[in-house]
Coordinates of C-alpha atoms and ligand atoms in Angstrom, one line a residue:
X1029 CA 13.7 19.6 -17.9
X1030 CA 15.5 17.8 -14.8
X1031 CA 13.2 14.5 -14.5
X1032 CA 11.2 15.4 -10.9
X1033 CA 11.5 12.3 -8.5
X1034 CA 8.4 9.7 -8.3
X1035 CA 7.2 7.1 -5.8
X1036 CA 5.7 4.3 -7.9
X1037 CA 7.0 1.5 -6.7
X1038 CA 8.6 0.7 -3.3
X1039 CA 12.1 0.2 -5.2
X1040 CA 11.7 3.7 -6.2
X1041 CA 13.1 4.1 -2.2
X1042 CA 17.1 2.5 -1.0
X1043 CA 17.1 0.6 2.3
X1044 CA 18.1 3.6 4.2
X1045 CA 15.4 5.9 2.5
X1046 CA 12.9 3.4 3.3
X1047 CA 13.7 3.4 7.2
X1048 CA 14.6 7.1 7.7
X1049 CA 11.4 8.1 5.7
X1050 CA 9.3 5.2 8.9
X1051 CA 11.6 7.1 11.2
X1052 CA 10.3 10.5 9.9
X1053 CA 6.6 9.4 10.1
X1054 CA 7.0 8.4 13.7
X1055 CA 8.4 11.8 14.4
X1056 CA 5.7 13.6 12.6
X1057 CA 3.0 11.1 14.3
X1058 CA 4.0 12.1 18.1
X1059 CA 5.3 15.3 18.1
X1060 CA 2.8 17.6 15.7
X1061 CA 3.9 21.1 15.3
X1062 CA 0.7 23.0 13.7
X1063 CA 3.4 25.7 13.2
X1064 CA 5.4 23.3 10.7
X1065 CA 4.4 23.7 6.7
X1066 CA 7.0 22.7 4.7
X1067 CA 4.7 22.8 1.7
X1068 CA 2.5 26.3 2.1
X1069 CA 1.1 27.1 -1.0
X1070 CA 1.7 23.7 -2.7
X1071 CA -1.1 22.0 -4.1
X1072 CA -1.6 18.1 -4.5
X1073 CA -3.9 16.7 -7.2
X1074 CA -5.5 13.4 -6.6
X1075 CA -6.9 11.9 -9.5
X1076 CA -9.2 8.7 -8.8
X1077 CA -10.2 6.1 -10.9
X1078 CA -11.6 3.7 -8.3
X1079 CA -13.3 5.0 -4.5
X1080 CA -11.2 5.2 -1.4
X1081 CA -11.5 6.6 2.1
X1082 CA -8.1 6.2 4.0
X1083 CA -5.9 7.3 0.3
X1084 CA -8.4 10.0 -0.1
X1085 CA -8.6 11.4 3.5
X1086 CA -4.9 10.6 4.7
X1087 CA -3.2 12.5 1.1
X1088 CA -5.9 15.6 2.1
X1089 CA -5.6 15.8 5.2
X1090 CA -1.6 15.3 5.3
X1091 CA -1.3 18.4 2.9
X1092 CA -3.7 21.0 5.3
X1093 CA -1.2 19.8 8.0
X1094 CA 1.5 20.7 5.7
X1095 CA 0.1 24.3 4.8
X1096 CA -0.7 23.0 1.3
X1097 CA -3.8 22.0 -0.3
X1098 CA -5.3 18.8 -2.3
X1099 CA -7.5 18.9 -5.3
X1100 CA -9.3 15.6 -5.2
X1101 CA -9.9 15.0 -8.9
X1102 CA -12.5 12.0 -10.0
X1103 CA -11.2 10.3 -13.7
X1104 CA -15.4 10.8 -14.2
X1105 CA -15.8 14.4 -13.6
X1106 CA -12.4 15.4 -15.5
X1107 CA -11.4 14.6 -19.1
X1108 CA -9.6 12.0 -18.4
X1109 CA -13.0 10.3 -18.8
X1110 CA -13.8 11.5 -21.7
X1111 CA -11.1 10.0 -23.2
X1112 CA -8.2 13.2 -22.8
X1113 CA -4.6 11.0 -23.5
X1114 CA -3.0 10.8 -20.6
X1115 CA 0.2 12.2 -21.8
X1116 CA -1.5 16.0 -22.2
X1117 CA -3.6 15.6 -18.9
X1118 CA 0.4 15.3 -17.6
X1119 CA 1.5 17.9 -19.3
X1120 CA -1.5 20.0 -18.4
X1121 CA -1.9 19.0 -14.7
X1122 CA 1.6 19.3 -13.6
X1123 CA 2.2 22.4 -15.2
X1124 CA -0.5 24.0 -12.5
X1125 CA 0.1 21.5 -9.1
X1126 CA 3.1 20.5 -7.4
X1127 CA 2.7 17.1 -7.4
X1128 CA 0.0 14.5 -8.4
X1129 CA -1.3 11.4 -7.0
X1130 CA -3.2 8.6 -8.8
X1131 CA -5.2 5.8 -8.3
X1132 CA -5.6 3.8 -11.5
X1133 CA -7.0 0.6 -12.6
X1134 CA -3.9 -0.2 -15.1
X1135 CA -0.6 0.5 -13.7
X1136 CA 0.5 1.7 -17.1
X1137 CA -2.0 4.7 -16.2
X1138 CA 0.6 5.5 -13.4
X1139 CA 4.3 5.2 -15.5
X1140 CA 2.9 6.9 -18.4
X1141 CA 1.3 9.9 -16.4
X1142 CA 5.2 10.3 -14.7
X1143 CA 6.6 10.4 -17.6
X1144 CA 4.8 13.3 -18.5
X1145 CA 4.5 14.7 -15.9
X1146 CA 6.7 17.8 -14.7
X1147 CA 5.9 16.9 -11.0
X1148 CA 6.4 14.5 -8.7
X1149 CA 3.4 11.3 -9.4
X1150 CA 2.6 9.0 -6.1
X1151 CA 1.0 5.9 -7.2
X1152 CA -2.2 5.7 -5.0
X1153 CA -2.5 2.0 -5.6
X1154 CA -2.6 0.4 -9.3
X1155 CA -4.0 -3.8 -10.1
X1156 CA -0.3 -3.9 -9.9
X1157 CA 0.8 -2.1 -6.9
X1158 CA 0.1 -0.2 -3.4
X1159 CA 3.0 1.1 -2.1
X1160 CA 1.9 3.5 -0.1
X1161 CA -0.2 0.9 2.4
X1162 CA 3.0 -0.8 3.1
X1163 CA 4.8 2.1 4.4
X1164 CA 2.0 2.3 6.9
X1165 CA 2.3 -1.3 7.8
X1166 CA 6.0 -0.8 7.9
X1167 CA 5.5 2.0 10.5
X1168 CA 3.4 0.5 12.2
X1169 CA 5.5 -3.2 12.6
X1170 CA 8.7 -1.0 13.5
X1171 CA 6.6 1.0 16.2
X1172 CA 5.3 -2.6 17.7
X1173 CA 8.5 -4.6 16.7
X1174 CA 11.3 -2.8 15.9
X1175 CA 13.4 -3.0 12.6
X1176 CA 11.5 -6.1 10.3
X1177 CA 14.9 -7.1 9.3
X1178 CA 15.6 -10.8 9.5
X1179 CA 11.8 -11.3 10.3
X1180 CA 9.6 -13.2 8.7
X1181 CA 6.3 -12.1 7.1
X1182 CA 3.7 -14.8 5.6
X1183 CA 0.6 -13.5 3.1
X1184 CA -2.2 -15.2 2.7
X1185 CA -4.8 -14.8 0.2
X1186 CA -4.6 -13.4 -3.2
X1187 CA -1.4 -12.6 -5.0
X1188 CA -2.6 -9.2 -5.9
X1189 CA -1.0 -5.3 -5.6
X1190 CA -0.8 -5.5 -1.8
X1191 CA 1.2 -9.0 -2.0
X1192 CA 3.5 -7.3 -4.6
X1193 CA 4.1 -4.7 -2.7
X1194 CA 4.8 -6.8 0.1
X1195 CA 7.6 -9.0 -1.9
X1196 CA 9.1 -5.5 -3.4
X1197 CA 8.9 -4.6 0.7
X1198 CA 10.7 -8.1 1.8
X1199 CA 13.4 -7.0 -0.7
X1200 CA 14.0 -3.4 0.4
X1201 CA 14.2 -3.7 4.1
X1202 CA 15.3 -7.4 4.1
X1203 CA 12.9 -9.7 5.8
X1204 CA 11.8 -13.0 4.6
X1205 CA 8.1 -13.5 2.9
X1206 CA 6.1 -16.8 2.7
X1207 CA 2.9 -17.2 0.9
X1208 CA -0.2 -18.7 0.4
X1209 CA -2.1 -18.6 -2.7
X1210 CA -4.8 -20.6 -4.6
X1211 CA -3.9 -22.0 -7.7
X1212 CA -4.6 -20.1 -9.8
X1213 CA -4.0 -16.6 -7.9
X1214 CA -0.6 -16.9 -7.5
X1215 CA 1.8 -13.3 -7.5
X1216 CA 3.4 -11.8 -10.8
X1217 CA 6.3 -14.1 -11.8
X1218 CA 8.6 -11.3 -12.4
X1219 CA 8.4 -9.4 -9.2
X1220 CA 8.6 -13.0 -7.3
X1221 CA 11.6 -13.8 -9.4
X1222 CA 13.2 -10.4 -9.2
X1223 CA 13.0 -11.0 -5.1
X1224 CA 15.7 -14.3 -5.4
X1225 CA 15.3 -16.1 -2.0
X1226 CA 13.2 -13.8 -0.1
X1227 CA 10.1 -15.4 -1.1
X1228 CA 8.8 -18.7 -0.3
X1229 CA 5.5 -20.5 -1.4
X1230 CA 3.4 -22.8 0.2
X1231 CA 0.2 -24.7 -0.3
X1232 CA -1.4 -24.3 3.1
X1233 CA -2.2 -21.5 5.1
X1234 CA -1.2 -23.0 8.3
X1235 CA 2.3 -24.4 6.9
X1236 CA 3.1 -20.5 5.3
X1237 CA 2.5 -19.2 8.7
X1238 CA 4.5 -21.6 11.6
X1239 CA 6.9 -19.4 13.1
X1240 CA 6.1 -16.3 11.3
X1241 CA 5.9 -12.9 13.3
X1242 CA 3.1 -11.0 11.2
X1243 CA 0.5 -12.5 9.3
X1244 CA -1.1 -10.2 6.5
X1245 CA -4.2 -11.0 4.0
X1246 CA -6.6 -9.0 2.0
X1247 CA -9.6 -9.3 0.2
X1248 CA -10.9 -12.1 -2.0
X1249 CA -12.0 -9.6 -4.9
X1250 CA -9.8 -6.3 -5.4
X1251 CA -11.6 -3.5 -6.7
X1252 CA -12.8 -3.8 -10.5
X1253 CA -12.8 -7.3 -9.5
X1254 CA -16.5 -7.6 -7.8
X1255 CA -17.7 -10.0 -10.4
X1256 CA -15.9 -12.6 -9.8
X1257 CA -16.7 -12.7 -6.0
X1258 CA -18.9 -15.9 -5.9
X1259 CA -16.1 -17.8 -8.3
X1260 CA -13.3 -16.4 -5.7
X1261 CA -14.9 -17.3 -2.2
X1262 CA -15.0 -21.2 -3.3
X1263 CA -11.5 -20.5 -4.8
X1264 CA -10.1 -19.1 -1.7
X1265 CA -12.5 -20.7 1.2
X1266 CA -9.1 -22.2 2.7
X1267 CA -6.6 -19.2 2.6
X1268 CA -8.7 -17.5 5.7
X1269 CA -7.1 -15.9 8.5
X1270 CA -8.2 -17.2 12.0
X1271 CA -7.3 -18.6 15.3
X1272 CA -5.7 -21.4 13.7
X1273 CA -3.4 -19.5 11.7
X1274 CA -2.6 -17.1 14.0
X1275 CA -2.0 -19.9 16.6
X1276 CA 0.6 -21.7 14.8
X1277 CA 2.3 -18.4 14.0
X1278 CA 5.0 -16.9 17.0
X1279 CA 3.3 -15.9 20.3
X1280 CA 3.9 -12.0 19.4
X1281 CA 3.2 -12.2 15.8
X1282 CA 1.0 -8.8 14.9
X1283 CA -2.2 -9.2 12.1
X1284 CA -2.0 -6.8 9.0
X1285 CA -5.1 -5.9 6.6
X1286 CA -5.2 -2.9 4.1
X1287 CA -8.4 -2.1 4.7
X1288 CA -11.6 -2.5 3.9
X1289 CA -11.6 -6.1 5.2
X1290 CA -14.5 -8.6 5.1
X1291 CA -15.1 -10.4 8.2
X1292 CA -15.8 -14.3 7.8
X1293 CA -13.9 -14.0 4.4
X1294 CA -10.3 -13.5 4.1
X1295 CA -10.3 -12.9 8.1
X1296 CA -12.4 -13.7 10.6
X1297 CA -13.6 -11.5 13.4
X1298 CA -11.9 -12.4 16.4
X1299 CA -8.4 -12.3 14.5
X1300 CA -9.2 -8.7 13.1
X1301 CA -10.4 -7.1 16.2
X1302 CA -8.3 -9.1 18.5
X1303 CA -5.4 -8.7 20.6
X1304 CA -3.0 -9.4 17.8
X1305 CA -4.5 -7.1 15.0
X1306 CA -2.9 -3.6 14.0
X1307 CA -5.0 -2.5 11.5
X1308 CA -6.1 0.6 12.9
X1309 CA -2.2 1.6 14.2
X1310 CA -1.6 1.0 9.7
X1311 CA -4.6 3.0 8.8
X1312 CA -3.7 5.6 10.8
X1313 CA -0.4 5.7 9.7
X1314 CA -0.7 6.1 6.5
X1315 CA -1.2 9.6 7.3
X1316 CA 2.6 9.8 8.7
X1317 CA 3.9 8.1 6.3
X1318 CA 3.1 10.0 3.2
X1319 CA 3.6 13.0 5.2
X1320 CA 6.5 12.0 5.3
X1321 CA 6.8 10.8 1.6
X1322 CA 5.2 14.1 0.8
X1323 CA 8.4 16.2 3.0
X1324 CA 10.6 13.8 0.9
X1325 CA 9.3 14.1 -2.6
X1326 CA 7.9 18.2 -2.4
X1327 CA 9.5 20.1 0.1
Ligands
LIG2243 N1 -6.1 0.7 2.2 C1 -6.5 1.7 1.3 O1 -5.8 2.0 0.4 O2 -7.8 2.1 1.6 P1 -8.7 3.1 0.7 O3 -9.1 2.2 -0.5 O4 -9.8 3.4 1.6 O5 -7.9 4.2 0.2
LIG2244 N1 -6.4 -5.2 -3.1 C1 -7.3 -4.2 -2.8 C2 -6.7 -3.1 -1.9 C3 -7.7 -2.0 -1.5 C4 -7.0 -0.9 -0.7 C5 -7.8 -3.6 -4.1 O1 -7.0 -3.3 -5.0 O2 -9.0 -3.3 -4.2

């Protein structure tokens, strides 16, 4: 069996793949043809271990406009949950859909299900990874911006999925990263080591962010997490992003968030629904951008 191709990680994608695929999802973004369906007949499952709106709604709603379908598939309601290995849920799944997308607590859940499976697997976000948010962001800095080569991106908050993908992102397209963490909450050591120069660390916010052209953050508590809220909001009461940040930072720097965000946590209101702030251009790009991962990887 020829091994089908997987996006698990942002390294799954070369330099050039990485900015024809932000290319594509501009395309796709301003000139809709309802006529196009690369994938009629396909079918997308999207197996859930944790709740989403934009992963959920984008993946759906990308394969309709594609003239496929997606099965959205909750680890509760399937037996996965019941304890099904996930080595024959592989086997079984990818034997009836075209491709499969997961959102996992363990990344592990992720590798082993491509490993098995006979389709192309999209890792919906892990603990360890979200790749898919950054090629939003990525869209959405290069339809602001331009190309994010050269640049330099700060993140502030906790070294978590999102942060990782955003050192695996610094490496692919070539822009430099500084960050910001608590003691304590600092980034995997092997992707930060794996990234050689392109990351830098500092202890302050403010420091991280001088002369930086997008400032990103996240939440205190990642999902599975939500016990540790109280313990985290003393932990990381000075990695907030407001004006002060964002006034150091250059004069066109643009503001980032995933998504959901907490006002008067990780960001404060004026900087998320300010002048500066994107969020909504990223949201709604993740659409594109795994329409056009979905072209790349099905059609
Ligand atoms: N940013 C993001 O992945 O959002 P959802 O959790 O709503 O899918
Ligand atoms: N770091 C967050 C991202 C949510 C889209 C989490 O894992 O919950």
């Amino acid at each position: 069996m020829m091994q089908p191709r997987h996006f698990i990680s942002l390294l799954d994608l070369s330099s050039t793949e990485f900015r024809t695929l932000i290319g594509r999802a501009s395309e796709l973004k301003h000139n809709r043809n309802p006529d196009f369906q690369p994938l009629k007949g396909q079918v997308l499952a999207m197996i859930f271990e944790k709740s989403s709106t934009r992963t959920r709604i984008s993946f759906e709603t990308g394969m309709t406009h594609f003239g496929g379908s997606a099965l959205f598939l909750s680890s509760r309601d399937t037996q996965l949950g019941r304890g099904e290995p996930l080595e024959d849920s592989a086997r079984v799944i990818s034997s009836m859909v075209d491709g499969i997308m997961l959102r996992t607590f363990a990344h592990e859940s992720v590798t082993t299900f491509a490993k098995y499976s006979s389709v192309p697997v999209i890792n919906g976000l892990t603990e360890l990874l979200h790749p898919c948010q950054l090629l939003a962001d990525m869209q959405a800095y290069f339809e602001h911006r331009g190309d994010i080569e050269g640049k330099t991106v700060t993140w502030i908050g906790d070294g978590n999925n999102m942060c990782h993908s955003y050192i695996n992102a610094a490496r692919v397209l070539d822009f430099r990263l500084n960050i910001a963490c608590p003691v304590g909450y600092l980034p995997n050591q092997a992707i930060v080591d794996a990234a050689g120069d392109r990351v830098n660390f500092f202890s302050s916010a403010e420091q991280a962010s001088i002369h930086s052209d997008l400032i990103v953050t996240d939440v205190w508590a990642s999902m599975g997490q939500e016990e540790e809220q109280k313990k985290r909001e003393i932990s990381f009461k000075e990695f907030q992003v407001n004006a002060t940040v964002m006034n150091v930072a250059n004069n066109d720097a643009l503001f980032m968030h995933c998504l959901p965000a907490h006002r008067g946590e990780e960001v404060t209101a004026d900087v998320i629904d300010g002048s500066q702030s994107v969020v909504f251009d990223a949201a709604e790009n993740r659409l594109h951008a795994q329409k056009a991962l979905l072209e790349l990887l099905l059609s």
